[in-house]
Amino acid sequence: MLADYAVRVEQSRGRRIPEPQHPYRNDFQRDRDRVIHSRAFRRLEAKTQVFTRRFSDHFRNRLTHTLEVAQIARTIAGQLGLNVDLVEALALVHDVGHPPFGHAGEKALDAVMREHGLFFDHNLHALRIVEDFELRYAAFRGLNLTFEVREGIIKHSHDYSVEQFPELAEYLLDQRPPLEAQLIDLADEIAYDTADLDDGYEARLLTLLQIRGGVPGFDGFYGDAERAYPSAIEKLKFNEALKRILDRMVGDLIHNLTDRIKAAGIRCLGDVRAYPQRLATFSPAVEEERRGTKQFLYQNLYFSAALNPEKIDAERVIRQLFDFWMVKPESLPQSYQEKAEQESLPRVICDYIAGMTDNFIYEQHEKYCGNT
Ligand code: MG
C-alpha cells in the first residue's frame, strides 16, 4: 500500500530511451536489478569505507555499507508507505561514484582536479557512471535508468543550483526530491555512524569507556544491556547498546517524518516537491544526538593516527598516477584515450581513477610509478 505522497512507478517520467515493459518487473525493480548487475556495483566490494582489509576482513567495505543502507532505508520506506523498489534502487546506487581509498581518496582526487580548475564530486560521478560509463546493453550506453533514480542520485544528499550546474537543469533543481530520495541520506548516516562505532571498537581504536562517555545515549543503553544480560561478554552488551542506538534513530526518523508530513498538510508527491525544505529529518532531540555522535567520531576515530598510512597512500598514489597520465596519456587504456579527444584530459584521468578499486589502483601505481 503506497501512501498518497509516494512516488508511483506508473507515473515515472521514464527512461531516456523508451523500452518495452517487462512482463513481471516494474521499472524501479528493473533499475534496482540493473544497478546490482553493474560493474560499478561489484567494484564496491574492493573499495574502502573507513577501514581497509589491513585491519580485518570483518570491517565494512563500500559494498557491505551499501547493503546496510539499503536494509535501513527499506525498513523506513515500508513503514511510511513509500515506494520500496525506488528506495532500494537509490540505496544500492548511492555510493557507486566513490573513488578508491574512501574519504581520503575523494579528497585527494578533488585536490588534483582543482589544480586544473576542475573538481571531483561523487554524486556527479555516479550519474556519469549510470548514464555513460557502464557498457552492458546493446541498445544504449549506461543503464538507461528512470528519471526518478537519476534524480535521486543527484539530489539525495546535496542541493545543486541550476546556475552552477546548468547541465543538471532537467532534475528539477528548484524542487525538493521525493521522500524516497530524501531518506537515503539519513539512512546512510544511520548506517555509517553505527557501523563506524562498531568497526572502531573492533579495531580497538575506540574503547568502551570512551564510547560510553562520548556517544549520546549509548551509556544508558549499555546500562540496560548490563542489567538484562549481566553475564554476557562486553562485545555482546556493546552490540545490544549499538542496536538500540540504530533503532532509536530509525524509529525517530519514521515518527518525525510522519508528524512533519501531517503538520505540513502533504497530500501528494507534488506537495513534497514544492515544500520549501526537506521533510525527512530527525526530531530536534535525536538530531542533537546525531551531531554529538558525529562529533565523537571525528574527534576520536576519523583522524586517528592508525588510519594515517592509508590516507598518506591515497594522496601519494592518486597524485602520482594522475600526474603520470597527464604526461603520458598514451599509457591510458584505448577507450580513455578516445574519450580524451572529446573531454579534457584531467577529467578523463579523474574518471578512470575514480572507478578503480583499492587493489587495482595499487597495481596501476606499481606498474607505472614503481615503488615510490
Ligand atoms: Mg554511503
mmCIF file with all atom_site columns, C-alpha atoms in Angstrom, residues 90-249:
data_model
loop_
_atom_site.group_PDB
_atom_site.id
_atom_site.type_symbol
_atom_site.label_atom_id
_atom_site.label_alt_id
_atom_site.label_comp_id
_atom_site.label_asym_id
_atom_site.label_entity_id
_atom_site.label_seq_id
_atom_site.pdbx_PDB_ins_code
_atom_site.Cartn_x
_atom_site.Cartn_y
_atom_site.Cartn_z
_atom_site.occupancy
_atom_site.B_iso_or_equiv
_atom_site.pdbx_formal_charge
_atom_site.auth_seq_id
_atom_site.auth_comp_id
_atom_site.auth_asym_id
_atom_site.auth_atom_id
_atom_site.pdbx_PDB_model_num
ATOM 1   C CA . LEU A 1 90  ? 18.566 4.536   -4.745  1.00 0.00 ? 90  LEU A CA 1
ATOM 2   C CA . ALA A 1 91  ? 20.247 2.977   -1.717  1.00 0.00 ? 91  ALA A CA 1
ATOM 3   C CA . LEU A 1 92  ? 22.129 0.419   -3.795  1.00 0.00 ? 92  LEU A CA 1
ATOM 4   C CA . VAL A 1 93  ? 23.376 3.059   -6.227  1.00 0.00 ? 93  VAL A CA 1
ATOM 5   C CA . HIS A 1 94  ? 24.103 5.812   -3.688  1.00 0.00 ? 94  HIS A CA 1
ATOM 6   C CA . ASP A 1 95  ? 27.856 5.144   -3.319  1.00 0.00 ? 95  ASP A CA 1
ATOM 7   C CA . VAL A 1 96  ? 28.865 3.862   -6.778  1.00 0.00 ? 96  VAL A CA 1
ATOM 8   C CA . GLY A 1 97  ? 30.516 7.200   -7.547  1.00 0.00 ? 97  GLY A CA 1
ATOM 9   C CA . HIS A 1 98  ? 33.062 6.915   -4.743  1.00 0.00 ? 98  HIS A CA 1
ATOM 10  C CA . PRO A 1 99  ? 36.743 6.644   -5.684  1.00 0.00 ? 99  PRO A CA 1
ATOM 11  C CA . PRO A 1 100 ? 39.183 4.187   -4.068  1.00 0.00 ? 100 PRO A CA 1
ATOM 12  C CA . PHE A 1 101 ? 40.553 4.866   -0.546  1.00 0.00 ? 101 PHE A CA 1
ATOM 13  C CA . GLY A 1 102 ? 37.333 6.160   0.998   1.00 0.00 ? 102 GLY A CA 1
ATOM 14  C CA . HIS A 1 103 ? 37.063 9.785   2.034   1.00 0.00 ? 103 HIS A CA 1
ATOM 15  C CA . ALA A 1 104 ? 40.819 10.323  1.731   1.00 0.00 ? 104 ALA A CA 1
ATOM 16  C CA . GLY A 1 105 ? 40.667 9.226   -1.926  1.00 0.00 ? 105 GLY A CA 1
ATOM 17  C CA . GLU A 1 106 ? 37.858 11.630  -2.639  1.00 0.00 ? 106 GLU A CA 1
ATOM 18  C CA . LYS A 1 107 ? 39.779 14.487  -1.066  1.00 0.00 ? 107 LYS A CA 1
ATOM 19  C CA . ALA A 1 108 ? 42.962 13.655  -2.953  1.00 0.00 ? 108 ALA A CA 1
ATOM 20  C CA . LEU A 1 109 ? 41.191 13.344  -6.304  1.00 0.00 ? 109 LEU A CA 1
ATOM 21  C CA . ASP A 1 110 ? 39.365 16.614  -5.773  1.00 0.00 ? 110 ASP A CA 1
ATOM 22  C CA . ALA A 1 111 ? 42.612 18.339  -4.802  1.00 0.00 ? 111 ALA A CA 1
ATOM 23  C CA . VAL A 1 112 ? 44.449 17.300  -8.009  1.00 0.00 ? 112 VAL A CA 1
ATOM 24  C CA . MET A 1 113 ? 41.437 18.269  -10.124 1.00 0.00 ? 113 MET A CA 1
ATOM 25  C CA . ARG A 1 114 ? 41.323 21.719  -8.528  1.00 0.00 ? 114 ARG A CA 1
ATOM 26  C CA . GLU A 1 115 ? 44.877 22.310  -9.712  1.00 0.00 ? 115 GLU A CA 1
ATOM 27  C CA . HIS A 1 116 ? 43.409 22.049  -13.224 1.00 0.00 ? 116 HIS A CA 1
ATOM 28  C CA . GLY A 1 117 ? 40.479 24.344  -12.440 1.00 0.00 ? 117 GLY A CA 1
ATOM 29  C CA . LEU A 1 118 ? 38.120 21.363  -12.124 1.00 0.00 ? 118 LEU A CA 1
ATOM 30  C CA . PHE A 1 119 ? 36.721 19.381  -9.184  1.00 0.00 ? 119 PHE A CA 1
ATOM 31  C CA . PHE A 1 120 ? 35.526 15.906  -8.229  1.00 0.00 ? 120 PHE A CA 1
ATOM 32  C CA . ASP A 1 121 ? 32.037 15.239  -6.873  1.00 0.00 ? 121 ASP A CA 1
ATOM 33  C CA . HIS A 1 122 ? 30.925 11.661  -6.192  1.00 0.00 ? 122 HIS A CA 1
ATOM 34  C CA . ASN A 1 123 ? 27.244 12.247  -6.957  1.00 0.00 ? 123 ASN A CA 1
ATOM 35  C CA . LEU A 1 124 ? 28.036 13.743  -10.357 1.00 0.00 ? 124 LEU A CA 1
ATOM 36  C CA . HIS A 1 125 ? 30.445 10.899  -10.979 1.00 0.00 ? 125 HIS A CA 1
ATOM 37  C CA . ALA A 1 126 ? 27.761 8.337   -10.073 1.00 0.00 ? 126 ALA A CA 1
ATOM 38  C CA . LEU A 1 127 ? 25.456 9.954   -12.612 1.00 0.00 ? 127 LEU A CA 1
ATOM 39  C CA . ARG A 1 128 ? 28.157 9.688   -15.280 1.00 0.00 ? 128 ARG A CA 1
ATOM 40  C CA . ILE A 1 129 ? 28.624 6.005   -14.452 1.00 0.00 ? 129 ILE A CA 1
ATOM 41  C CA . VAL A 1 130 ? 24.957 5.150   -14.904 1.00 0.00 ? 130 VAL A CA 1
ATOM 42  C CA . GLU A 1 131 ? 24.484 7.474   -17.877 1.00 0.00 ? 131 GLU A CA 1
ATOM 43  C CA . ASP A 1 132 ? 27.583 6.661   -19.843 1.00 0.00 ? 132 ASP A CA 1
ATOM 44  C CA . PHE A 1 133 ? 30.402 4.509   -18.434 1.00 0.00 ? 133 PHE A CA 1
ATOM 45  C CA . GLU A 1 134 ? 28.557 1.252   -17.841 1.00 0.00 ? 134 GLU A CA 1
ATOM 46  C CA . LEU A 1 135 ? 28.625 -0.755  -21.061 1.00 0.00 ? 135 LEU A CA 1
ATOM 47  C CA . ARG A 1 136 ? 26.261 -3.660  -20.672 1.00 0.00 ? 136 ARG A CA 1
ATOM 48  C CA . TYR A 1 137 ? 23.373 -3.256  -23.079 1.00 0.00 ? 137 TYR A CA 1
ATOM 49  C CA . ALA A 1 138 ? 23.490 -3.357  -26.866 1.00 0.00 ? 138 ALA A CA 1
ATOM 50  C CA . ALA A 1 139 ? 20.789 -0.722  -27.284 1.00 0.00 ? 139 ALA A CA 1
ATOM 51  C CA . PHE A 1 140 ? 22.338 2.120   -25.266 1.00 0.00 ? 140 PHE A CA 1
ATOM 52  C CA . ARG A 1 141 ? 25.313 3.327   -23.254 1.00 0.00 ? 141 ARG A CA 1
ATOM 53  C CA . GLY A 1 142 ? 24.890 3.350   -19.487 1.00 0.00 ? 142 GLY A CA 1
ATOM 54  C CA . LEU A 1 143 ? 21.986 1.746   -17.648 1.00 0.00 ? 143 LEU A CA 1
ATOM 55  C CA . ASN A 1 144 ? 19.184 3.875   -19.131 1.00 0.00 ? 144 ASN A CA 1
ATOM 56  C CA . LEU A 1 145 ? 17.663 4.317   -15.653 1.00 0.00 ? 145 LEU A CA 1
ATOM 57  C CA . THR A 1 146 ? 14.352 6.034   -14.990 1.00 0.00 ? 146 THR A CA 1
ATOM 58  C CA . PHE A 1 147 ? 14.274 9.751   -14.296 1.00 0.00 ? 147 PHE A CA 1
ATOM 59  C CA . GLU A 1 148 ? 13.438 9.227   -10.605 1.00 0.00 ? 148 GLU A CA 1
ATOM 60  C CA . VAL A 1 149 ? 16.532 7.094   -9.967  1.00 0.00 ? 149 VAL A CA 1
ATOM 61  C CA . ARG A 1 150 ? 18.817 9.536   -11.810 1.00 0.00 ? 150 ARG A CA 1
ATOM 62  C CA . GLU A 1 151 ? 17.221 12.448  -9.949  1.00 0.00 ? 151 GLU A CA 1
ATOM 63  C CA . GLY A 1 152 ? 17.755 10.631  -6.638  1.00 0.00 ? 152 GLY A CA 1
ATOM 64  C CA . ILE A 1 153 ? 21.429 10.015  -7.438  1.00 0.00 ? 153 ILE A CA 1
ATOM 65  C CA . ILE A 1 154 ? 21.934 13.750  -7.838  1.00 0.00 ? 154 ILE A CA 1
ATOM 66  C CA . LYS A 1 155 ? 19.621 15.073  -5.156  1.00 0.00 ? 155 LYS A CA 1
ATOM 67  C CA . HIS A 1 156 ? 19.646 12.574  -2.268  1.00 0.00 ? 156 HIS A CA 1
ATOM 68  C CA . SER A 1 157 ? 22.378 14.252  -0.253  1.00 0.00 ? 157 SER A CA 1
ATOM 69  C CA . HIS A 1 158 ? 23.085 17.608  -1.797  1.00 0.00 ? 158 HIS A CA 1
ATOM 70  C CA . ASP A 1 159 ? 21.299 20.587  -3.337  1.00 0.00 ? 159 ASP A CA 1
ATOM 71  C CA . TYR A 1 160 ? 22.831 21.684  -6.640  1.00 0.00 ? 160 TYR A CA 1
ATOM 72  C CA . SER A 1 161 ? 21.928 25.079  -8.065  1.00 0.00 ? 161 SER A CA 1
ATOM 73  C CA . VAL A 1 162 ? 20.956 25.386  -11.696 1.00 0.00 ? 162 VAL A CA 1
ATOM 74  C CA . GLU A 1 163 ? 23.172 28.482  -12.036 1.00 0.00 ? 163 GLU A CA 1
ATOM 75  C CA . GLN A 1 164 ? 26.210 26.449  -11.073 1.00 0.00 ? 164 GLN A CA 1
ATOM 76  C CA . PHE A 1 165 ? 25.165 23.212  -12.788 1.00 0.00 ? 165 PHE A CA 1
ATOM 77  C CA . PRO A 1 166 ? 23.068 24.094  -15.853 1.00 0.00 ? 166 PRO A CA 1
ATOM 78  C CA . GLU A 1 167 ? 23.666 20.572  -17.203 1.00 0.00 ? 167 GLU A CA 1
ATOM 79  C CA . LEU A 1 168 ? 21.528 19.241  -14.322 1.00 0.00 ? 168 LEU A CA 1
ATOM 80  C CA . ALA A 1 169 ? 18.543 21.510  -15.071 1.00 0.00 ? 169 ALA A CA 1
ATOM 81  C CA . GLU A 1 170 ? 16.332 18.567  -16.090 1.00 0.00 ? 170 GLU A CA 1
ATOM 82  C CA . TYR A 1 171 ? 16.424 17.297  -12.473 1.00 0.00 ? 171 TYR A CA 1
ATOM 83  C CA . LEU A 1 172 ? 14.059 19.991  -11.148 1.00 0.00 ? 172 LEU A CA 1
ATOM 84  C CA . LEU A 1 173 ? 16.759 21.583  -9.012  1.00 0.00 ? 173 LEU A CA 1
ATOM 85  C CA . ASP A 1 174 ? 14.383 24.207  -7.632  1.00 0.00 ? 174 ASP A CA 1
ATOM 86  C CA . GLN A 1 175 ? 12.224 21.440  -6.130  1.00 0.00 ? 175 GLN A CA 1
ATOM 87  C CA . ARG A 1 176 ? 12.834 19.033  -3.267  1.00 0.00 ? 176 ARG A CA 1
ATOM 88  C CA . PRO A 1 177 ? 13.462 15.400  -4.180  1.00 0.00 ? 177 PRO A CA 1
ATOM 89  C CA . PRO A 1 178 ? 10.782 12.793  -3.373  1.00 0.00 ? 178 PRO A CA 1
ATOM 90  C CA . LEU A 1 179 ? 10.837 11.377  0.171   1.00 0.00 ? 179 LEU A CA 1
ATOM 91  C CA . GLU A 1 180 ? 12.277 8.150   -1.263  1.00 0.00 ? 180 GLU A CA 1
ATOM 92  C CA . ALA A 1 181 ? 15.442 10.082  -2.131  1.00 0.00 ? 181 ALA A CA 1
ATOM 93  C CA . GLN A 1 182 ? 15.414 12.300  0.965   1.00 0.00 ? 182 GLN A CA 1
ATOM 94  C CA . LEU A 1 183 ? 15.538 9.371   3.341   1.00 0.00 ? 183 LEU A CA 1
ATOM 95  C CA . ILE A 1 184 ? 18.614 7.823   1.672   1.00 0.00 ? 184 ILE A CA 1
ATOM 96  C CA . ASP A 1 185 ? 20.908 10.478  3.095   1.00 0.00 ? 185 ASP A CA 1
ATOM 97  C CA . LEU A 1 186 ? 19.630 9.836   6.619   1.00 0.00 ? 186 LEU A CA 1
ATOM 98  C CA . ALA A 1 187 ? 19.707 6.051   6.243   1.00 0.00 ? 187 ALA A CA 1
ATOM 99  C CA . ASP A 1 188 ? 23.301 6.472   5.035   1.00 0.00 ? 188 ASP A CA 1
ATOM 100 C CA . GLU A 1 189 ? 24.182 8.434   8.125   1.00 0.00 ? 189 GLU A CA 1
ATOM 101 C CA . ILE A 1 190 ? 22.439 5.993   10.496  1.00 0.00 ? 190 ILE A CA 1
ATOM 102 C CA . ALA A 1 191 ? 24.325 3.156   8.805   1.00 0.00 ? 191 ALA A CA 1
ATOM 103 C CA . TYR A 1 192 ? 27.790 4.670   8.935   1.00 0.00 ? 192 TYR A CA 1
ATOM 104 C CA . ASP A 1 193 ? 27.552 6.301   12.357  1.00 0.00 ? 193 ASP A CA 1
ATOM 105 C CA . THR A 1 194 ? 26.668 2.972   13.960  1.00 0.00 ? 194 THR A CA 1
ATOM 106 C CA . ALA A 1 195 ? 28.968 0.888   11.733  1.00 0.00 ? 195 ALA A CA 1
ATOM 107 C CA . ASP A 1 196 ? 31.942 3.165   12.371  1.00 0.00 ? 196 ASP A CA 1
ATOM 108 C CA . LEU A 1 197 ? 31.418 2.891   16.135  1.00 0.00 ? 197 LEU A CA 1
ATOM 109 C CA . ASP A 1 198 ? 31.275 -0.886  15.723  1.00 0.00 ? 198 ASP A CA 1
ATOM 110 C CA . ASP A 1 199 ? 34.345 -1.148  13.492  1.00 0.00 ? 199 ASP A CA 1
ATOM 111 C CA . GLY A 1 200 ? 36.234 1.434   15.550  1.00 0.00 ? 200 GLY A CA 1
ATOM 112 C CA . TYR A 1 201 ? 35.582 -0.588  18.700  1.00 0.00 ? 201 TYR A CA 1
ATOM 113 C CA . GLU A 1 202 ? 36.513 -3.870  16.980  1.00 0.00 ? 202 GLU A CA 1
ATOM 114 C CA . ALA A 1 203 ? 39.710 -2.264  15.689  1.00 0.00 ? 203 ALA A CA 1
ATOM 115 C CA . ARG A 1 204 ? 40.465 -1.201  19.270  1.00 0.00 ? 204 ARG A CA 1
ATOM 116 C CA . LEU A 1 205 ? 40.744 2.409   18.196  1.00 0.00 ? 205 LEU A CA 1
ATOM 117 C CA . LEU A 1 206 ? 37.764 3.250   20.408  1.00 0.00 ? 206 LEU A CA 1
ATOM 118 C CA . THR A 1 207 ? 37.327 1.903   23.927  1.00 0.00 ? 207 THR A CA 1
ATOM 119 C CA . LEU A 1 208 ? 34.043 1.088   25.600  1.00 0.00 ? 208 LEU A CA 1
ATOM 120 C CA . LEU A 1 209 ? 34.777 3.739   28.199  1.00 0.00 ? 209 LEU A CA 1
ATOM 121 C CA . GLN A 1 210 ? 35.289 6.372   25.504  1.00 0.00 ? 210 GLN A CA 1
ATOM 122 C CA . ILE A 1 211 ? 32.097 5.410   23.689  1.00 0.00 ? 211 ILE A CA 1
ATOM 123 C CA . ARG A 1 212 ? 30.048 5.324   26.895  1.00 0.00 ? 212 ARG A CA 1
ATOM 124 C CA . GLY A 1 213 ? 31.367 8.728   27.834  1.00 0.00 ? 213 GLY A CA 1
ATOM 125 C CA . GLY A 1 214 ? 31.155 10.379  24.404  1.00 0.00 ? 214 GLY A CA 1
ATOM 126 C CA . VAL A 1 215 ? 28.304 8.965   22.321  1.00 0.00 ? 215 VAL A CA 1
ATOM 127 C CA . PRO A 1 216 ? 24.945 10.485  23.305  1.00 0.00 ? 216 PRO A CA 1
ATOM 128 C CA . GLY A 1 217 ? 22.522 7.873   24.618  1.00 0.00 ? 217 GLY A CA 1
ATOM 129 C CA . PHE A 1 218 ? 24.998 4.994   24.493  1.00 0.00 ? 218 PHE A CA 1
ATOM 130 C CA . ASP A 1 219 ? 25.692 4.825   28.221  1.00 0.00 ? 219 ASP A CA 1
ATOM 131 C CA . GLY A 1 220 ? 22.019 4.439   29.118  1.00 0.00 ? 220 GLY A CA 1
ATOM 132 C CA . PHE A 1 221 ? 21.525 1.667   26.565  1.00 0.00 ? 221 PHE A CA 1
ATOM 133 C CA . TYR A 1 222 ? 24.695 -0.083  27.704  1.00 0.00 ? 222 TYR A CA 1
ATOM 134 C CA . GLY A 1 223 ? 23.418 0.037   31.293  1.00 0.00 ? 223 GLY A CA 1
ATOM 135 C CA . ASP A 1 224 ? 20.130 -1.546  30.127  1.00 0.00 ? 224 ASP A CA 1
ATOM 136 C CA . ALA A 1 225 ? 22.083 -4.302  28.377  1.00 0.00 ? 225 ALA A CA 1
ATOM 137 C CA . GLU A 1 226 ? 24.178 -4.909  31.513  1.00 0.00 ? 226 GLU A CA 1
ATOM 138 C CA . ARG A 1 227 ? 21.082 -5.299  33.621  1.00 0.00 ? 227 ARG A CA 1
ATOM 139 C CA . ALA A 1 228 ? 19.366 -7.547  31.069  1.00 0.00 ? 228 ALA A CA 1
ATOM 140 C CA . TYR A 1 229 ? 22.439 -9.708  30.321  1.00 0.00 ? 229 TYR A CA 1
ATOM 141 C CA . PRO A 1 230 ? 24.753 -9.441  33.349  1.00 0.00 ? 230 PRO A CA 1
ATOM 142 C CA . SER A 1 231 ? 26.886 -12.424 32.349  1.00 0.00 ? 231 SER A CA 1
ATOM 143 C CA . ALA A 1 232 ? 27.216 -11.588 28.636  1.00 0.00 ? 232 ALA A CA 1
ATOM 144 C CA . ILE A 1 233 ? 30.661 -10.662 27.343  1.00 0.00 ? 233 ILE A CA 1
ATOM 145 C CA . GLU A 1 234 ? 31.360 -6.963  26.773  1.00 0.00 ? 234 GLU A CA 1
ATOM 146 C CA . LYS A 1 235 ? 31.128 -7.098  22.974  1.00 0.00 ? 235 LYS A CA 1
ATOM 147 C CA . LEU A 1 236 ? 27.619 -8.555  23.091  1.00 0.00 ? 236 LEU A CA 1
ATOM 148 C CA . LYS A 1 237 ? 26.451 -5.891  25.508  1.00 0.00 ? 237 LYS A CA 1
ATOM 149 C CA . PHE A 1 238 ? 28.107 -3.350  23.225  1.00 0.00 ? 238 PHE A CA 1
ATOM 150 C CA . ASN A 1 239 ? 26.145 -4.813  20.291  1.00 0.00 ? 239 ASN A CA 1
ATOM 151 C CA . GLU A 1 240 ? 22.893 -4.567  22.227  1.00 0.00 ? 240 GLU A CA 1
ATOM 152 C CA . ALA A 1 241 ? 23.515 -0.921  23.028  1.00 0.00 ? 241 ALA A CA 1
ATOM 153 C CA . LEU A 1 242 ? 24.524 -0.097  19.460  1.00 0.00 ? 242 LEU A CA 1
ATOM 154 C CA . LYS A 1 243 ? 21.469 -1.878  18.085  1.00 0.00 ? 243 LYS A CA 1
ATOM 155 C CA . ARG A 1 244 ? 19.287 0.314   20.300  1.00 0.00 ? 244 ARG A CA 1
ATOM 156 C CA . ILE A 1 245 ? 21.043 3.457   19.054  1.00 0.00 ? 245 ILE A CA 1
ATOM 157 C CA . LEU A 1 246 ? 20.320 2.386   15.478  1.00 0.00 ? 246 LEU A CA 1
ATOM 158 C CA . ASP A 1 247 ? 16.740 1.522   16.344  1.00 0.00 ? 247 ASP A CA 1
ATOM 159 C CA . ARG A 1 248 ? 16.249 4.845   18.102  1.00 0.00 ? 248 ARG A CA 1
ATOM 160 C CA . MET A 1 249 ? 17.424 6.796   15.047  1.00 0.00 ? 249 MET A CA 1
#
